[in-house]
Amino acid sequence: MDAILLAGYVCPPVIRRGPNHLGAGRSRVIAITLRFGPADLIRCRFALSPVLETIQAIRLTTPEDVPGHHRGFLHSVRRQLTALDLRPVTLLQPRRGYSPDFLSPPPTVPLPRLADELACIEATPLDRVRQEVARSLRDTRGAARTDVGRRLLADPAEALHLLSGVIRDVWQQVIEPVWPRVRALLDADVAYQSRRMAEGGLARLFGELHPQLRWHDNVLTRERGDDEHRELTGEGLLLIPSAFKWDQVLVILDEPWQPTVIYPARGLATLWQATGTPELAALARLVGRTRATLLAGLTEPATTTVLAHRHALAAGTVSEHLGVLRDTGLLVGERHRHEVRYRRTPLGDALLDGTSSIA
């Protein structure tokens, strides 16, 4: 099947292993390495994806996923989410396993329209829909025997219509109303990272792009996950910041994707700060706004560098504030392999009781 051109958006005919694929090896502490050649150094670009953000937001509604800093936002839209039947999509999002690649068309322009991405999904050959849906359902025990699973397997055309309809509904009722705020965060990340690349090349860019990434001798390494090594041969790298894929960096190496890194956007913890509660405001008056925000942002143990990335702060600034919070007994630092992760103490939790709407 030839690629389909939609308002300047090229819809690739085949997608094998996209950003929703979570392999069984994710828990292994290994690495993916990408070695850059001279031609790759000038073929790095940024893009956003409304469909990716929508699907990742849907994933966060499942019991298996931790919403992190989006907990308050998801609570604020619980009425809209409850009114929608998300099962056709969530059933195809196993915690460990395969999700259909046709649901993740790679962006070929900096900001594709959601309508064009949905058109790409809806143009998927039905044989491919049948195969990928069946493969995904096999990765969740009993999924194929549920009413929704049987419906998805019975008719690939209906499955395609059902899946694209869920994505469209969630976009219109949940994501689109807050898209200006999400888009501003993503745009700010792209502007910041582009400026760093202009100032110091890829070494400067990848030096602080995300704590899970490191750069040395023209090699980009993502720690943890799969064991894969790739020599880039002029393909360059596509970089996609994400708001709702908040907890990990994904690397995509299979065609027709350009080698791609999807990473949590810088400043993610600031995204919903405008919805802070009076209790948090009171805590900010007591310990200071930055310390209150850092304390509220510790929804799970995190290192100084992770917190600096999420709050768009200098690592030294974060370290100083964490030291004060630790000395006052609101958090503790625990060594985990080669890093120190901070978590709230019972006293810190007590102070934050009722303020989790921004966490």
XYZ file of C-alpha atoms in Angstrom:
359
model
C 0.000 0.000 0.000
C 1.419 3.396 -0.966
C 1.823 6.154 1.581
C -1.197 8.453 1.820
C -0.694 12.233 1.686
C -3.047 14.140 3.978
C -2.710 17.929 4.160
C 1.068 17.680 4.055
C 1.111 14.721 6.473
C 2.583 11.503 5.075
C 0.891 8.411 6.456
C 3.380 5.518 6.379
C 1.882 2.206 5.262
C 3.674 -0.044 7.781
C 4.490 0.519 11.433
C 6.084 -2.367 13.249
C 7.167 -1.467 16.747
C 5.958 1.907 17.922
C 5.916 3.889 21.180
C 3.202 1.771 22.803
C 5.280 -1.428 22.694
C 6.484 -2.419 26.167
C 8.702 -5.470 25.972
C 9.079 -8.026 28.695
C 12.694 -6.983 29.100
C 11.929 -3.488 30.381
C 12.753 -4.455 33.955
C 16.325 -5.463 33.070
C 19.018 -2.920 33.809
C 20.665 -2.940 30.396
C 20.847 -0.146 27.823
C 20.146 1.033 24.301
C 22.996 2.810 22.541
C 22.865 4.954 19.413
C 26.179 5.856 17.766
C 26.059 9.034 15.682
C 28.022 9.594 12.508
C 28.863 12.995 10.968
C 25.663 13.057 8.864
C 23.474 12.272 11.897
C 24.692 15.300 13.773
C 22.779 17.611 11.423
C 19.640 15.472 11.049
C 18.097 15.844 14.481
C 14.607 17.330 14.676
C 11.744 17.795 17.129
C 8.075 16.933 16.700
C 4.908 16.655 18.781
C 2.045 14.159 18.490
C -1.517 14.833 19.710
C -2.437 11.157 19.218
C 0.527 10.009 21.284
C -0.451 12.360 24.112
C -4.073 11.185 23.982
C -3.196 7.478 24.040
C -0.729 7.944 26.873
C -3.363 9.861 28.850
C -5.755 6.935 28.351
C -3.060 4.557 29.581
C -2.791 6.521 32.826
C -6.428 5.695 33.657
C -5.621 1.992 34.075
C -4.980 0.582 37.573
C -1.586 -0.742 36.478
C -0.189 2.715 35.694
C 0.848 5.399 38.164
C -0.526 8.821 37.127
C 2.221 10.743 38.918
C 1.854 14.494 38.431
C -1.342 13.936 36.417
C -3.304 12.524 39.352
C -5.009 15.836 40.075
C -5.819 16.444 36.404
C -7.323 12.968 35.984
C -9.398 13.553 39.104
C -10.675 16.840 37.660
C -11.881 15.102 34.466
C -13.174 11.939 36.118
C -16.755 12.753 35.085
C -15.801 12.943 31.403
C -13.678 9.793 31.632
C -16.397 7.857 33.444
C -18.885 8.717 30.696
C -16.581 7.219 28.052
C -15.961 3.525 27.463
C -12.170 3.395 27.283
C -11.960 -0.401 27.296
C -11.335 -0.852 23.541
C -8.068 1.080 23.945
C -7.065 0.093 27.484
C -7.589 -3.598 26.711
C -4.895 -3.236 24.039
C -2.406 -1.633 26.447
C -0.899 -4.479 28.477
C 1.459 -3.395 31.212
C 4.067 -5.775 29.834
C 3.646 -6.639 26.191
C 2.520 -5.392 22.835
C 0.108 -2.617 21.885
C -0.976 -2.214 18.242
C 1.551 -0.184 16.309
C -1.062 1.172 13.902
C -2.347 3.315 16.789
C 0.956 5.250 16.772
C 1.656 6.809 13.348
C 5.085 8.503 13.412
C 4.894 12.288 12.970
C 6.556 13.466 9.772
C 5.875 17.153 10.387
C 6.667 19.149 13.550
C 3.040 19.277 14.696
C 0.591 17.005 12.859
C -3.092 17.720 13.240
C -5.023 15.152 15.258
C -7.416 14.761 12.327
C -4.517 13.754 10.054
C -3.143 11.294 12.582
C -6.597 9.733 12.985
C -6.963 9.526 9.216
C -3.666 7.654 9.163
C -4.960 5.200 11.754
C -8.256 4.737 9.929
C -6.385 3.944 6.687
C -4.710 0.888 8.245
C -5.233 -2.281 6.164
C -7.779 -4.528 7.867
C -5.511 -7.587 7.784
C -2.972 -5.647 9.785
C -5.622 -4.486 12.249
C -6.718 -8.098 12.789
C -3.157 -9.341 13.332
C -2.044 -6.582 15.690
C -5.226 -6.613 17.778
C -4.986 -10.397 18.192
C -1.307 -10.153 19.132
C -2.016 -7.480 21.739
C -4.935 -9.356 23.304
C -2.752 -12.435 23.738
C -0.493 -10.455 26.085
C -3.258 -9.984 28.675
C -4.661 -13.133 30.253
C -8.342 -13.534 29.385
C -8.554 -10.319 27.315
C -9.648 -12.107 24.140
C -12.552 -13.743 25.991
C -14.043 -10.490 27.286
C -17.026 -8.936 25.502
C -14.851 -6.072 24.223
C -12.068 -8.446 23.194
C -14.433 -10.638 21.197
C -15.900 -7.540 19.549
C -12.452 -6.290 18.517
C -11.543 -9.695 17.087
C -14.840 -10.316 15.284
C -14.677 -7.451 12.799
C -11.449 -5.493 12.122
C -13.368 -2.711 10.362
C -15.559 -2.196 13.424
C -12.475 -2.466 15.658
C -10.750 0.289 13.698
C -13.841 2.490 13.889
C -14.220 1.796 17.608
C -10.577 2.522 18.468
C -10.355 5.725 16.473
C -13.663 6.827 17.999
C -12.360 6.384 21.546
C -9.224 8.379 20.754
C -11.278 11.130 19.120
C -13.713 11.305 22.063
C -10.949 11.452 24.668
C -9.178 14.153 22.677
C -12.295 16.285 22.303
C -13.612 15.914 25.846
C -10.437 15.570 27.919
C -7.261 16.637 26.129
C -8.333 19.379 23.723
C -9.682 21.688 26.490
C -6.240 21.661 28.170
C -4.193 21.337 24.979
C -3.090 25.011 25.015
C -1.490 24.399 28.413
C 0.032 21.059 27.360
C 1.171 22.519 24.045
C 2.815 25.448 25.880
C 4.791 23.008 28.037
C 5.904 20.985 25.014
C 6.755 24.108 22.996
C 8.767 25.472 25.926
C 10.701 22.212 26.087
C 11.471 22.284 22.358
C 12.570 25.924 22.576
C 14.798 25.215 25.572
C 16.368 22.095 24.051
C 16.853 23.793 20.663
C 18.618 26.676 22.351
C 20.938 24.296 24.186
C 21.715 22.487 20.932
C 22.454 25.799 19.204
C 24.772 26.823 22.047
C 26.747 23.610 22.395
C 25.704 20.981 19.875
C 24.461 17.524 20.764
C 26.756 17.252 23.777
C 24.971 20.214 25.345
C 21.534 18.978 24.260
C 21.849 15.414 25.515
C 23.757 16.444 28.630
C 20.484 17.392 30.335
C 17.730 16.183 27.999
C 16.630 13.607 30.570
C 18.290 11.813 33.509
C 17.853 8.422 31.799
C 19.978 9.584 28.856
C 23.716 10.176 28.671
C 26.062 11.242 25.891
C 29.714 10.310 25.446
C 31.971 10.160 22.409
C 29.086 10.579 19.920
C 27.082 7.767 21.566
C 23.654 8.346 23.117
C 22.759 5.797 25.797
C 19.406 5.174 27.399
C 19.883 3.292 30.626
C 17.561 0.435 31.593
C 15.256 -1.533 29.343
C 16.105 -3.413 26.191
C 19.592 -4.410 25.076
C 19.995 -2.903 21.614
C 22.823 -1.140 19.826
C 22.465 0.860 16.623
C 24.932 2.555 14.299
C 23.070 5.509 12.804
C 23.948 5.968 9.154
C 22.714 9.421 8.286
C 19.164 8.861 9.596
C 19.568 11.372 12.413
C 17.200 11.360 15.367
C 13.597 12.434 15.952
C 12.986 13.868 19.425
C 9.431 13.941 20.810
C 8.770 15.544 24.209
C 5.716 14.150 25.974
C 3.576 15.353 28.836
C 1.619 12.164 29.518
C 4.472 9.693 28.974
C 5.914 11.187 32.129
C 7.898 8.393 33.749
C 10.299 6.961 31.179
C 12.221 7.482 27.964
C 11.219 5.367 24.958
C 13.510 4.587 22.024
C 12.064 3.493 18.662
C 14.371 1.992 16.051
C 12.069 0.136 13.655
C 11.030 1.446 10.225
C 9.224 3.448 9.040
C 10.077 5.488 12.120
C 13.190 7.573 11.904
C 15.232 6.573 14.984
C 13.222 8.273 17.710
C 13.495 9.194 21.373
C 10.280 10.025 23.247
C 11.098 11.684 26.546
C 9.193 13.376 29.418
C 9.047 17.110 28.812
C 11.101 19.395 31.028
C 9.070 21.179 33.711
C 6.362 18.526 33.764
C 5.668 19.034 37.460
C 4.636 22.640 36.734
C 1.930 21.661 34.236
C -1.021 21.637 36.648
C 0.296 23.999 39.319
C -2.511 26.466 38.645
C -4.891 23.924 40.231
C -3.041 24.028 43.566
C -5.121 23.823 46.713
C -5.382 26.272 49.622
C -3.583 23.683 51.755
C -0.557 23.768 49.454
C -0.620 27.563 49.460
C -0.513 27.453 53.250
C 2.426 25.045 53.142
C 4.186 27.361 50.673
C 3.838 30.207 53.175
C 5.436 27.954 55.787
C 8.376 26.444 53.868
C 8.451 28.437 50.619
C 6.786 27.784 47.269
C 9.660 25.877 45.688
C 10.115 23.566 48.670
C 6.355 22.994 48.922
C 6.201 22.160 45.220
C 9.176 19.794 45.446
C 7.640 18.039 48.436
C 4.289 17.689 46.662
C 6.080 16.452 43.548
C 7.569 13.457 45.343
C 4.730 11.162 44.319
C 7.339 8.390 44.193
C 11.026 8.274 45.186
C 13.124 10.416 42.837
C 16.684 11.647 42.464
C 17.871 15.238 42.438
C 18.373 15.193 38.658
C 14.905 13.772 38.012
C 13.296 16.425 40.215
C 15.347 19.157 38.531
C 14.087 17.999 35.123
C 10.460 17.755 36.214
C 10.442 21.167 37.879
C 12.659 22.938 35.300
C 15.137 23.924 38.006
C 18.915 23.800 38.286
C 20.160 20.645 39.984
C 22.080 22.731 42.539
C 18.921 24.620 43.485
C 16.981 21.381 43.940
C 19.785 19.855 46.002
C 19.800 22.852 48.344
C 16.031 22.725 48.910
C 16.044 18.950 49.396
C 18.726 19.377 52.038
C 16.506 21.751 54.003
C 13.482 19.444 53.684
C 15.596 16.484 54.774
C 17.007 18.356 57.774
C 13.485 19.241 58.912
C 12.382 15.598 58.702
C 9.971 16.025 55.781
C 11.856 13.649 53.489
C 14.693 11.143 53.552
C 17.276 10.087 51.000
C 17.888 6.386 50.344
C 20.715 4.948 48.252
C 19.605 2.806 45.309
C 22.566 1.345 43.428
C 24.646 4.367 42.378
C 22.061 7.063 43.114
C 20.197 8.615 46.027
C 16.407 8.739 45.792
C 14.347 11.012 48.002
C 10.936 10.171 49.414
C 8.543 11.849 51.799
C 8.450 10.813 55.441
C 5.172 10.291 57.349
C 5.604 13.866 58.589
C 5.912 15.106 54.999
C 2.814 13.128 54.009
C 0.888 14.594 56.939
C 1.757 18.142 55.904
C 0.613 17.408 52.364
C -2.660 15.760 53.360
C -5.273 17.149 50.980
C -2.756 18.808 48.618
C -2.288 15.977 46.140
C -4.326 17.741 43.436
C -1.171 19.098 41.831
C 0.894 15.935 42.257
